[in-house]
Coordinates of N, CA and C in Angstrom, one line a residue:
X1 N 7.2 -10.7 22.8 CA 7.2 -11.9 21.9 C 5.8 -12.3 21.5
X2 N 5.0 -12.8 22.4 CA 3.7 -12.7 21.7 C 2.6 -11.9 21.2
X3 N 3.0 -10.4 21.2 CA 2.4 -10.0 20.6 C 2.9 -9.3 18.7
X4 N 4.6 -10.2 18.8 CA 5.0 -9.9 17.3 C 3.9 -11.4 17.0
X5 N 3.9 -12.2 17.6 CA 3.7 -13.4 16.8 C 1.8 -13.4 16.5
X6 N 1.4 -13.0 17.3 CA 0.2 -12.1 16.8 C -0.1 -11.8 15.8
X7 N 1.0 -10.8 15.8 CA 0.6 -9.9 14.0 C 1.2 -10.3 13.2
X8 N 1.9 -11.4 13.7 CA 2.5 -12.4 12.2 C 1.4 -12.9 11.6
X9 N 1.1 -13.7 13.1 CA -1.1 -14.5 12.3 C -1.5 -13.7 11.6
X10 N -1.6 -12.4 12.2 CA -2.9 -11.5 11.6 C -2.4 -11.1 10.0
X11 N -1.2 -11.1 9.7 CA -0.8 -11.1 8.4 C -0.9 -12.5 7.4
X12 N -0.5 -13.5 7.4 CA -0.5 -14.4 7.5 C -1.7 -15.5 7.2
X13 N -1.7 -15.2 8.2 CA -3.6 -16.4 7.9 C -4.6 -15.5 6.8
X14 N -4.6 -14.7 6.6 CA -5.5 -13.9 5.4 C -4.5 -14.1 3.6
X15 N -3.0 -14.3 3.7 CA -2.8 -13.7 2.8 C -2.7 -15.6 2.7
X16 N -2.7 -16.2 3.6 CA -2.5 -17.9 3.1 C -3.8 -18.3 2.2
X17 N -5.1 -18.0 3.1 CA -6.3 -18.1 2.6 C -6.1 -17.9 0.9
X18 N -5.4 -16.4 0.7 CA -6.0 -16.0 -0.2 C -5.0 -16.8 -1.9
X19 N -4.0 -17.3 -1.0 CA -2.9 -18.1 -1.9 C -3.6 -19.4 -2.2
X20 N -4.2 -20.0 -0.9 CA -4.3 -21.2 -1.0 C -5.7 -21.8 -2.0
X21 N -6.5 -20.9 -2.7 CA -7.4 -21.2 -3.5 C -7.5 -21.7 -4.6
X22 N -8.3 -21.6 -5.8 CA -8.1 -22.4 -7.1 C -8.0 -21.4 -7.9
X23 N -8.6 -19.9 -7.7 CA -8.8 -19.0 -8.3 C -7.9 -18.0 -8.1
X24 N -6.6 -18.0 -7.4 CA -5.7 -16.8 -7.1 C -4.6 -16.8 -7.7
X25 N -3.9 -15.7 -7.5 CA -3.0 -15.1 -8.2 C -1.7 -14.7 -7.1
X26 N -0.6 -14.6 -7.3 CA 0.5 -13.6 -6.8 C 1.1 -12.5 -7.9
X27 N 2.0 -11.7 -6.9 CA 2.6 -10.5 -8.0 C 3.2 -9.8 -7.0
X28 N 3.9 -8.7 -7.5 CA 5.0 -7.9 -7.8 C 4.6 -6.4 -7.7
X29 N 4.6 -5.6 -6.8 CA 4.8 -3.7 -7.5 C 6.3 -3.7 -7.1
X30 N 6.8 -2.8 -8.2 CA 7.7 -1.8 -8.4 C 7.4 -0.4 -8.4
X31 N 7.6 0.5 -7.5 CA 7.4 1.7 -7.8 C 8.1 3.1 -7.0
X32 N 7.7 3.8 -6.4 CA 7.9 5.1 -5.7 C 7.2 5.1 -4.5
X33 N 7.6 5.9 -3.6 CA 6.7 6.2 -2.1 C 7.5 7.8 -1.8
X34 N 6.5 8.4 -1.8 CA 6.3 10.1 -1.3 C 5.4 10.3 0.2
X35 N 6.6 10.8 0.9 CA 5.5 11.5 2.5 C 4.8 12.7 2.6
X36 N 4.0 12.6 3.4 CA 3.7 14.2 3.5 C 3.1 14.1 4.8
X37 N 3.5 15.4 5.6 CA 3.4 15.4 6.6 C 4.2 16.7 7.7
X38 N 4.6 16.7 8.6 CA 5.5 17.9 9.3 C 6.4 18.5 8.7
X39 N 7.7 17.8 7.7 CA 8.3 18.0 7.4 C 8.5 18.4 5.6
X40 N 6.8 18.2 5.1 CA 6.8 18.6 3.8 C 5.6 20.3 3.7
X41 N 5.6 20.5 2.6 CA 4.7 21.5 2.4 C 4.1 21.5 1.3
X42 N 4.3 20.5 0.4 CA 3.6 20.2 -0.9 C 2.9 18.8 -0.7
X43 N 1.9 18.7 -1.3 CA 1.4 17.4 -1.3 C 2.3 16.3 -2.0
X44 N 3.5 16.9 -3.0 CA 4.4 15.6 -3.3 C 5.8 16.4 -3.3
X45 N 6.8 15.9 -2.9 CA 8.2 16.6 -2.8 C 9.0 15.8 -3.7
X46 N 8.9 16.2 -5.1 CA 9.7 15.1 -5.9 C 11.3 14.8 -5.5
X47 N 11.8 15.7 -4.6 CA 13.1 15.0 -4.8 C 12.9 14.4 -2.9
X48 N 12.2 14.1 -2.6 CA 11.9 13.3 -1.6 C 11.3 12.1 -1.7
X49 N 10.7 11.6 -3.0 CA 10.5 10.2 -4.1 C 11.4 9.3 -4.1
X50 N 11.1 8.2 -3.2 CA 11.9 7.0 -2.9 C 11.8 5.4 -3.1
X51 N 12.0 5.2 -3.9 CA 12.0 3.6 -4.7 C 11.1 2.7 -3.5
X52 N 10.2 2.1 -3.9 CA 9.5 1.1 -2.8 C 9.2 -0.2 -3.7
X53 N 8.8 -1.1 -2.6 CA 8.8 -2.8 -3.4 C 7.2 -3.4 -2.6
X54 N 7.2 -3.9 -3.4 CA 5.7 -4.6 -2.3 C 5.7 -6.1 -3.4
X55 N 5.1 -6.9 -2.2 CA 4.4 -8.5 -2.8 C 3.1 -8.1 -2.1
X56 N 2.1 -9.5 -3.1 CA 0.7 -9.1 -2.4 C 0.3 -10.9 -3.6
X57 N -0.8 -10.9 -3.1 CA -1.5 -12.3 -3.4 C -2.8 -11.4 -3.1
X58 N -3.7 -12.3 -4.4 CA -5.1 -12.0 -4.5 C -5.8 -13.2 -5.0
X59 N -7.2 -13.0 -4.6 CA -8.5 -13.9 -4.5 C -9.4 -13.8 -4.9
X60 N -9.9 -14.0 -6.3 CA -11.8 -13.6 -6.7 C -12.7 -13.9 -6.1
X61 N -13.4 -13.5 -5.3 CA -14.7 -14.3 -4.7 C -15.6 -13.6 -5.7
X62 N -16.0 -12.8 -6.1 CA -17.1 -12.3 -7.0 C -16.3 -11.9 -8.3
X63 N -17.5 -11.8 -9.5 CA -16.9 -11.2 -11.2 C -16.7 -9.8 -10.4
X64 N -16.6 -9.3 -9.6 CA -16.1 -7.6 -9.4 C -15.5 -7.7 -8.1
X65 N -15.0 -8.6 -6.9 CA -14.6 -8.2 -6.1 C -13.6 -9.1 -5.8
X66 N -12.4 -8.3 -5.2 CA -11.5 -9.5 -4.9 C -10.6 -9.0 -3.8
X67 N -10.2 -10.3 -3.2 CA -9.2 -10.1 -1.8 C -7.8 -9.7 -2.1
X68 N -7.4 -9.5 -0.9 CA -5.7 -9.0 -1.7 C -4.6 -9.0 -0.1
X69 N -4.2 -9.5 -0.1 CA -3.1 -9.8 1.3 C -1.7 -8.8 0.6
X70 N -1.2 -7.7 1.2 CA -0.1 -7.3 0.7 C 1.3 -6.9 1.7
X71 N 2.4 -6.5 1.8 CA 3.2 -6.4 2.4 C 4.4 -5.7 1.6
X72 N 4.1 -4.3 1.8 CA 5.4 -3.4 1.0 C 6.5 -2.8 2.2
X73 N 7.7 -2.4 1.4 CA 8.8 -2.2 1.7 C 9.3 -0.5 1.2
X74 N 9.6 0.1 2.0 CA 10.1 1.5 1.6 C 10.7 2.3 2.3
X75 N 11.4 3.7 1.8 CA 12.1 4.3 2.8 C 11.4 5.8 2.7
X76 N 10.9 6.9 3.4 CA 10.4 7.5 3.4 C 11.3 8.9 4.2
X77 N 11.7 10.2 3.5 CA 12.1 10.9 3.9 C 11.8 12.5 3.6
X78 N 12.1 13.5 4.5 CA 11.5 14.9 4.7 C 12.5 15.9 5.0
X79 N 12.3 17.0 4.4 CA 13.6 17.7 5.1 C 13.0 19.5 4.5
X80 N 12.9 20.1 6.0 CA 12.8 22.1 5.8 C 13.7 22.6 5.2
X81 N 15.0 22.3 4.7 CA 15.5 22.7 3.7 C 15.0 22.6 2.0
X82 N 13.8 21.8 1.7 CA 13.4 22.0 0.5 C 12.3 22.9 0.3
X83 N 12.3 23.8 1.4 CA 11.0 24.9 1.4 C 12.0 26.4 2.0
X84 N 11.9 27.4 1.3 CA 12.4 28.7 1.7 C 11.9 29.3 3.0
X85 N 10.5 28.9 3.3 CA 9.8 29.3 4.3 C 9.9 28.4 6.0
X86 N 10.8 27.7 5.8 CA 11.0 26.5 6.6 C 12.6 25.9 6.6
X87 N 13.6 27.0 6.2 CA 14.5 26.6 6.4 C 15.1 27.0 7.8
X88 N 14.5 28.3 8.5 CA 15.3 28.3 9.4 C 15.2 27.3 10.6
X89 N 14.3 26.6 10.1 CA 13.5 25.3 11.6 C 14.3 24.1 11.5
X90 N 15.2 24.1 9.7 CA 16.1 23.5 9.8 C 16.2 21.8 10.2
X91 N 14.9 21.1 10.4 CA 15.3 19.6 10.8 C 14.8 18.8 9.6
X92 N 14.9 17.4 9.6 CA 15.3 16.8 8.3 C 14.8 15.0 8.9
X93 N 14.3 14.0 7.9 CA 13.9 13.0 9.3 C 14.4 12.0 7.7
X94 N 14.8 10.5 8.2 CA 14.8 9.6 7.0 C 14.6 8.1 8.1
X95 N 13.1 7.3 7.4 CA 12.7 6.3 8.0 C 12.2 5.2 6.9
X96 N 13.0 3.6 7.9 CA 12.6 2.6 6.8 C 10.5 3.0 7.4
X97 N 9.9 1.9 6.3 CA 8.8 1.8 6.8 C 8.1 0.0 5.8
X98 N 7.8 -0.7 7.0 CA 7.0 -1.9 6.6 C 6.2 -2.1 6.8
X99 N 5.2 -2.3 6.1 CA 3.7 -2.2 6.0 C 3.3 -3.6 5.5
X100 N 2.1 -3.9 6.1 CA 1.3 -5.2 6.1 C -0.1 -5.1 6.3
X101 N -0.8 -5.5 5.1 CA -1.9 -5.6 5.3 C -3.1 -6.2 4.3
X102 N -4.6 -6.3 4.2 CA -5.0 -6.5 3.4 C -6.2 -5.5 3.4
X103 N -6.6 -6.0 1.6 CA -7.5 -5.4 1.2 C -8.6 -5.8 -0.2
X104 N -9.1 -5.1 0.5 CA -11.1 -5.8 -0.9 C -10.6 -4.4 -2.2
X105 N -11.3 -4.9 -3.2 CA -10.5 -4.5 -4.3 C -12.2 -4.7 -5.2
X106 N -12.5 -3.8 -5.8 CA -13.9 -3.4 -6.2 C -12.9 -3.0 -8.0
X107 N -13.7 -4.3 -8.5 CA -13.4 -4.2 -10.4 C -14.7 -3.4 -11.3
X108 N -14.5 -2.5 -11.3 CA -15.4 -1.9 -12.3 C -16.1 -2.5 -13.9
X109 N -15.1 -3.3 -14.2 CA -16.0 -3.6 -15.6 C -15.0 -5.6 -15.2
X110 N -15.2 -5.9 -13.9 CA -14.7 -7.3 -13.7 C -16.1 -8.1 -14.2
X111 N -17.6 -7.7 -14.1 CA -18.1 -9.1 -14.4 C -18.1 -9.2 -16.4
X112 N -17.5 -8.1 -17.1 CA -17.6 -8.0 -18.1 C -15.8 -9.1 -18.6
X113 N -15.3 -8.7 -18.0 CA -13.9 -9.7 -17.9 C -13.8 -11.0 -17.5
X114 N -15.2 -11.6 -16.9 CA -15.9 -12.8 -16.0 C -16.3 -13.5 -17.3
X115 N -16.6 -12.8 -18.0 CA -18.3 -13.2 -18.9 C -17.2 -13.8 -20.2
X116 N -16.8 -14.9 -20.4 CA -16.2 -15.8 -21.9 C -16.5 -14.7 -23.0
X117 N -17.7 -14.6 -23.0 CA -17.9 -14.2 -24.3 C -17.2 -12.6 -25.0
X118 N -17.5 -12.1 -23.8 CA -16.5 -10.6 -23.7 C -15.5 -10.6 -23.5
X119 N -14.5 -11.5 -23.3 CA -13.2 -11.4 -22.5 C -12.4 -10.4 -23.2
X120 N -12.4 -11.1 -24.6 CA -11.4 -10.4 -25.5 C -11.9 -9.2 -26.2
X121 N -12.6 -8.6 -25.4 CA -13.4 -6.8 -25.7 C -13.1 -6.4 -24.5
X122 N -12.8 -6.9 -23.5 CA -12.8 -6.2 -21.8 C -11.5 -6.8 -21.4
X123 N -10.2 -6.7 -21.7 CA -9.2 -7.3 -21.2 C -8.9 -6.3 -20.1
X124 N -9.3 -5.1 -20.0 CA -9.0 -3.6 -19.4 C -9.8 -3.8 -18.0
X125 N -9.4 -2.8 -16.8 CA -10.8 -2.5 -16.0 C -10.0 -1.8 -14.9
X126 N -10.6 -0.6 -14.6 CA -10.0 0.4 -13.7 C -10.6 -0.7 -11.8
X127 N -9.9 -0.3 -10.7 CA -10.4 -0.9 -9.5 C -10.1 0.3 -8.6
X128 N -11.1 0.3 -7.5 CA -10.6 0.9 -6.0 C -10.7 -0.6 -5.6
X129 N -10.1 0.8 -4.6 CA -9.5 -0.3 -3.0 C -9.1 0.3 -1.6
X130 N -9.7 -0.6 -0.6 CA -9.3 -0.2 0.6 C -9.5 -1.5 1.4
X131 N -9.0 -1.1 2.9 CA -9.0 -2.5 4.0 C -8.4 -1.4 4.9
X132 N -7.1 -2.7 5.8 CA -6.5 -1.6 6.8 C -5.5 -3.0 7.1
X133 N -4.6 -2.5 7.7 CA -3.2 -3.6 8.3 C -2.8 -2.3 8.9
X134 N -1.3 -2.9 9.3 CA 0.1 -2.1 10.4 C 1.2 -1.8 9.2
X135 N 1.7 -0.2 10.2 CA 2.8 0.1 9.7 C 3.8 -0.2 10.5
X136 N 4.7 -0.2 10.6 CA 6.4 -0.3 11.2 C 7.0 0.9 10.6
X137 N 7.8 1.9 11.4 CA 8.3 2.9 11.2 C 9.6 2.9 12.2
X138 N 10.6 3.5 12.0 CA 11.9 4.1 12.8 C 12.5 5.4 12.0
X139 N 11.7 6.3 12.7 CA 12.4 7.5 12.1 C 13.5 7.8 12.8
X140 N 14.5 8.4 11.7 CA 16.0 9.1 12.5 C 15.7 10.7 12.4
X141 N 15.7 11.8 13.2 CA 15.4 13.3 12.9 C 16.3 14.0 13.1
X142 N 17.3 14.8 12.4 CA 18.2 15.7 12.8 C 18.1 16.7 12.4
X143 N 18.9 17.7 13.0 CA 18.8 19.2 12.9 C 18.1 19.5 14.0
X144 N 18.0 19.6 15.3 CA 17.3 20.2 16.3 C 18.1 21.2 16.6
X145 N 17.3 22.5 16.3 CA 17.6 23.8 17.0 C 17.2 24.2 18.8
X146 N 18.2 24.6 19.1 CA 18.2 24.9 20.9 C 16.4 25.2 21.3
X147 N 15.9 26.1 20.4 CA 14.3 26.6 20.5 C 13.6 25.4 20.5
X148 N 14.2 24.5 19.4 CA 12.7 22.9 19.6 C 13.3 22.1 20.6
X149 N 14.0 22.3 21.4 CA 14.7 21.2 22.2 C 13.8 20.4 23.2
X150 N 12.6 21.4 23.4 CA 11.7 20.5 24.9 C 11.1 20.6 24.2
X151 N 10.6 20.8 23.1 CA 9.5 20.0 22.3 C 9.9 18.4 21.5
X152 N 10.9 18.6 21.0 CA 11.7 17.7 20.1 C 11.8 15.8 21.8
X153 N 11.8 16.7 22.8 CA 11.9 15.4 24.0 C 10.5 15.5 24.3
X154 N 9.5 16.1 24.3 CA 8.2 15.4 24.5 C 7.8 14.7 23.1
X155 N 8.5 14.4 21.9 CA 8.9 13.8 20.4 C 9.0 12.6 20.5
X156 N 10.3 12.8 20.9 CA 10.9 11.2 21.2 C 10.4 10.8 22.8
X157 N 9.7 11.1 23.2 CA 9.1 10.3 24.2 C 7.9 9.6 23.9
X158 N 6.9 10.1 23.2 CA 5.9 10.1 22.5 C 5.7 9.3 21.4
X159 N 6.6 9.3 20.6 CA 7.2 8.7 19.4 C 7.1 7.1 19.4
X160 N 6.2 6.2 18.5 CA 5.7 5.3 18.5 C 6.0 4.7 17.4
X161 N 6.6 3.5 17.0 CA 7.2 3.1 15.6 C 6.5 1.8 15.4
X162 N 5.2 1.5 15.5 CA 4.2 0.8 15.4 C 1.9 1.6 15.6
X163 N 2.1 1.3 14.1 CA 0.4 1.8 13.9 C -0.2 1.4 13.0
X164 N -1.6 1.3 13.6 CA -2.8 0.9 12.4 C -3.2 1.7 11.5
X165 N -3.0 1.1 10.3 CA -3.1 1.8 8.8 C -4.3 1.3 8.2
X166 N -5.2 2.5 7.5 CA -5.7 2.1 6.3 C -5.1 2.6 5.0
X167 N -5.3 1.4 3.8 CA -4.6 2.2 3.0 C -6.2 2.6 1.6
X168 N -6.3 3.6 1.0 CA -7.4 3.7 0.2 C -6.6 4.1 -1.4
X169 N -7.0 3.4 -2.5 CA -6.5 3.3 -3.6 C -7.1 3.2 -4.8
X170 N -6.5 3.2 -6.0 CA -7.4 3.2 -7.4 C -6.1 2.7 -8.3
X171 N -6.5 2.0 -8.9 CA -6.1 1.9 -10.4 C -6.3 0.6 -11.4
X172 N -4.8 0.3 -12.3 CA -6.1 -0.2 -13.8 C -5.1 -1.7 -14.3
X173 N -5.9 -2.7 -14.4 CA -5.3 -4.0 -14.6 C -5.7 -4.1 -16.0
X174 N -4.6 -5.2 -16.9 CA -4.5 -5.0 -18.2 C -4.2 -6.9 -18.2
X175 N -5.2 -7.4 -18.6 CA -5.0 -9.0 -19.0 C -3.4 -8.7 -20.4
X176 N -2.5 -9.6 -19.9 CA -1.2 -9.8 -21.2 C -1.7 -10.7 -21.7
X177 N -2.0 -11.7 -20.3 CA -1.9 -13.5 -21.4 C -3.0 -14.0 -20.7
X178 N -3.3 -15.2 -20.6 CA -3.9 -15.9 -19.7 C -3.6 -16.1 -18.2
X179 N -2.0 -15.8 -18.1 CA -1.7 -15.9 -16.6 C -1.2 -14.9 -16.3
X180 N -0.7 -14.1 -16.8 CA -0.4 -13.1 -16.7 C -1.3 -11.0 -16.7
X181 N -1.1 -10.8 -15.7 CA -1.9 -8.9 -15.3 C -1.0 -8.1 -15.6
X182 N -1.3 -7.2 -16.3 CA 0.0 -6.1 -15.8 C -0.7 -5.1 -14.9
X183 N -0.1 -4.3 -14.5 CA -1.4 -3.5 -13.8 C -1.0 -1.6 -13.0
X184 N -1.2 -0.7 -13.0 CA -0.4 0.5 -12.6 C -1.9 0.7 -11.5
X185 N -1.2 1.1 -10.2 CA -1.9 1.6 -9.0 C -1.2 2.6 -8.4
X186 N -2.4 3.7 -7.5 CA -1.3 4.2 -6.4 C -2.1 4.0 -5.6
X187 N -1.9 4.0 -4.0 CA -2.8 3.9 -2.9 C -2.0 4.8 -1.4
X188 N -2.5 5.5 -1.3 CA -2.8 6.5 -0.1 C -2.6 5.8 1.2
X189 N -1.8 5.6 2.3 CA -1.9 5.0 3.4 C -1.8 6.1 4.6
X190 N -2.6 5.6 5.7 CA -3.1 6.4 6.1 C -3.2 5.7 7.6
X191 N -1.9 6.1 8.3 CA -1.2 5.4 9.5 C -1.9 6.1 10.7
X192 N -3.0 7.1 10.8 CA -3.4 7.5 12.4 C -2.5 7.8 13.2
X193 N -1.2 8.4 12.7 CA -0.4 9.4 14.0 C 0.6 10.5 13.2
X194 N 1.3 11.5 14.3 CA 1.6 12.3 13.6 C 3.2 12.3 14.2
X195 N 3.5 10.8 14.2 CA 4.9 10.7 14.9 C 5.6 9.9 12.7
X196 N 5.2 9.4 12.0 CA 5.7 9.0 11.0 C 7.4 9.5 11.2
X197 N 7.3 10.9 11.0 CA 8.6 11.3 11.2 C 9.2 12.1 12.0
X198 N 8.4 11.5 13.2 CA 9.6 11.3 14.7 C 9.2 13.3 14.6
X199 N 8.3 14.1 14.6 CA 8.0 15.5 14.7 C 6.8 15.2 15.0
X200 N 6.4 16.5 15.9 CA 4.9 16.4 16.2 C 4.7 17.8 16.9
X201 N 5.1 17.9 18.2 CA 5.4 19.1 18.9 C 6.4 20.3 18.5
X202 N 7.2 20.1 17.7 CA 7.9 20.9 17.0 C 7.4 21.1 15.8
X203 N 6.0 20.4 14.9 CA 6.3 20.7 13.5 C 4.5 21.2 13.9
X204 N 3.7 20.1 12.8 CA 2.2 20.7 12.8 C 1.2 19.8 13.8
X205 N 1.3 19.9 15.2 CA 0.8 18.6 15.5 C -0.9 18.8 15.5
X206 N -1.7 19.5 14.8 CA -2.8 19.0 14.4 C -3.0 18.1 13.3
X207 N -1.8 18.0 12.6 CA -2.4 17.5 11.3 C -1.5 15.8 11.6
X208 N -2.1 14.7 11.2 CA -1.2 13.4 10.9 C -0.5 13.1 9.6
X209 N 0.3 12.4 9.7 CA 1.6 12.2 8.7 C 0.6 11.0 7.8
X210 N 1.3 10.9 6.4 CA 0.2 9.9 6.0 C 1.6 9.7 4.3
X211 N 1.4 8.7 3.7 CA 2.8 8.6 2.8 C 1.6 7.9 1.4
X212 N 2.0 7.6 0.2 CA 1.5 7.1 -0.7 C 2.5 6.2 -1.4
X213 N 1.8 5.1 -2.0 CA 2.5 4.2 -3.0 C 2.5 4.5 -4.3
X214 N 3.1 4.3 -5.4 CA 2.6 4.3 -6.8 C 3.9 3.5 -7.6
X215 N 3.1 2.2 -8.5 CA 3.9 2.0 -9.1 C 3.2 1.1 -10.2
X216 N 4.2 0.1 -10.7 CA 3.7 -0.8 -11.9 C 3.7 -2.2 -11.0
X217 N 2.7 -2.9 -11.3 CA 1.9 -4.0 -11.0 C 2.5 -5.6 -12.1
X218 N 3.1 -6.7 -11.6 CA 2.8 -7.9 -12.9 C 2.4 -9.1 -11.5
X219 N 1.5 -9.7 -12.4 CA 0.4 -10.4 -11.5 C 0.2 -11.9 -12.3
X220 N 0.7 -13.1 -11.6 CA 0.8 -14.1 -12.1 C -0.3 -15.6 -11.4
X221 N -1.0 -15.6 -12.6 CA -2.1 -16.8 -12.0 C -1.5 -18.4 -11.2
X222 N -2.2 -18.5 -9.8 CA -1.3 -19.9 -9.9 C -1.7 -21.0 -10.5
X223 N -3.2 -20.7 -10.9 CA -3.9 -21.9 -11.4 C -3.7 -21.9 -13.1
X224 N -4.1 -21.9 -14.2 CA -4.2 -21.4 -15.5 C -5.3 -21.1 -15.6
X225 N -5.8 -20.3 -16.0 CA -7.5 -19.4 -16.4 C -8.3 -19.9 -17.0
X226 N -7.9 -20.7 -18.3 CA -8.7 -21.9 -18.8 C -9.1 -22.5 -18.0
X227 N -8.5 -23.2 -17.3 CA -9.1 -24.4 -16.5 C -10.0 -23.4 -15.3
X228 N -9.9 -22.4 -14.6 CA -10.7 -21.7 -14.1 C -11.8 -21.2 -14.4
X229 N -11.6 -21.3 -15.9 CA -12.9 -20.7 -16.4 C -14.1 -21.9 -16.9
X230 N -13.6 -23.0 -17.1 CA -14.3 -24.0 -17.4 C -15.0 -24.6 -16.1
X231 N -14.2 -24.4 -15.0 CA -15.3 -25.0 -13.4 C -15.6 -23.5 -12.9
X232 N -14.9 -22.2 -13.1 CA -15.9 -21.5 -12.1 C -15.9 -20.1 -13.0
X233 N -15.5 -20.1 -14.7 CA -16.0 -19.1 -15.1 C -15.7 -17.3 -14.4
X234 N -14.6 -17.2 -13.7 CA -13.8 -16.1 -13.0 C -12.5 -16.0 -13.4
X235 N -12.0 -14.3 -13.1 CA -10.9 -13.9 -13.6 C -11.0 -12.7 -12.8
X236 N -9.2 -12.6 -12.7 CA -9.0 -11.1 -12.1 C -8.9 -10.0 -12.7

């Protein structure tokens, strides 16, 4: 009990911060989440592409840098039957996954989108990003053949459905209006175990499991920008 309520704070008190200023924003991705890991052999398995949702709140402190509290939602799934060379191994895994965390967010042409005078020449501006939060995972794995059997139970013994994530990312925000971002990102998460989907001793256990976001971005100011721009001259 105290240590969910922990990482409730630890979520929590950063993304309040980042709500509770003059200068922030909330929003919205819609998009896709692809795994990779034991159970795949391409870096993206299009028909293993699974609809994900995330909220997130952000904060300018600098014309180029800004905070970002987020919390996405997704289901992530793998299976040796979409590879010829891996069907006889035969197992298959499908897991929710909730992710919480924050992140600093570096604007490439943000002090040009800062500056009044340029605004309406620089409404554009590509961004990275990285930080680190927690994943939450419960993988289900089936298909175990008689051969993985005492590997598949040092698996699920081993098998840990809580880890620390960083996630590292890129992409490009589009001023609509004054209050409104639109914005398209993907970002790489990158959980430090090779239990994601519940395989490890049966699949590649040198390598760790690691999954990606990608989607469309709308980002709504809570303050109005005029009035932000008149006392502190900033924009996301």
């Amino acid at each position: 009990m105290h240590s969910k309520f922990l990482i409730a704070v630890f979520f929590l008190v950063p993304m309040t911060f980042c709500f509770s200023q003059d200068d922030s924003a909330f929003g919205v991705m819609v998009g896709i989440a692809n795994y990779q890991g034991d159970l795949s052999e391409k870096q993206i398995t299009f028909s293993e592409t699974k609809p994900a949702l995330g909220f997130f709140v952000r904060r300018q402190f600098q014309p180029k840098w800004t905070m970002r509290g987020n919390l996405f939602v997704t289901t992530i799934t793998g299976s040796d039957f979409n590879y010829a060379t891996r069907v006889h191994r035969g197992l298959s895994f499908k897991s929710l996954v909730v992710e919480g965390g924050f992140m600093v967010e570096w604007d490439v042409f943000g002090h040009l989108r800062n500056d009044r005078r340029m605004r309406n020449k620089f409404p554009v501006t590509p961004y990275f990003s990285s930080g680190f939060g927690f994943t939450f995972f419960n993988p289900k794995v089936t298909g175990f053949s008689t051969a993985n059997d005492a590997n598949m139970e040092d698996d699920r013994r081993s098998k840990i459905t809580f880890n620390v994530m960083i996630p590292i990312g890129a992409g490009l925000k589009y001023d609509v209006s004054d209050q409104y971002t639109f914005g398209v990102e993907f970002i790489s998460h990158l959980p430090f175990t090779d239990y994601l989907d519940g395989v490890s001793l049966s699949g590649e256990p040198g390598n760790n499991d690691w999954y990606i976001f990608g989607g469309l971005t709308l980002q709504y100011w809570i303050t109005e920008k005029h009035n932000q721009a008149n006392h502190r001259g900033k924009r996301f």
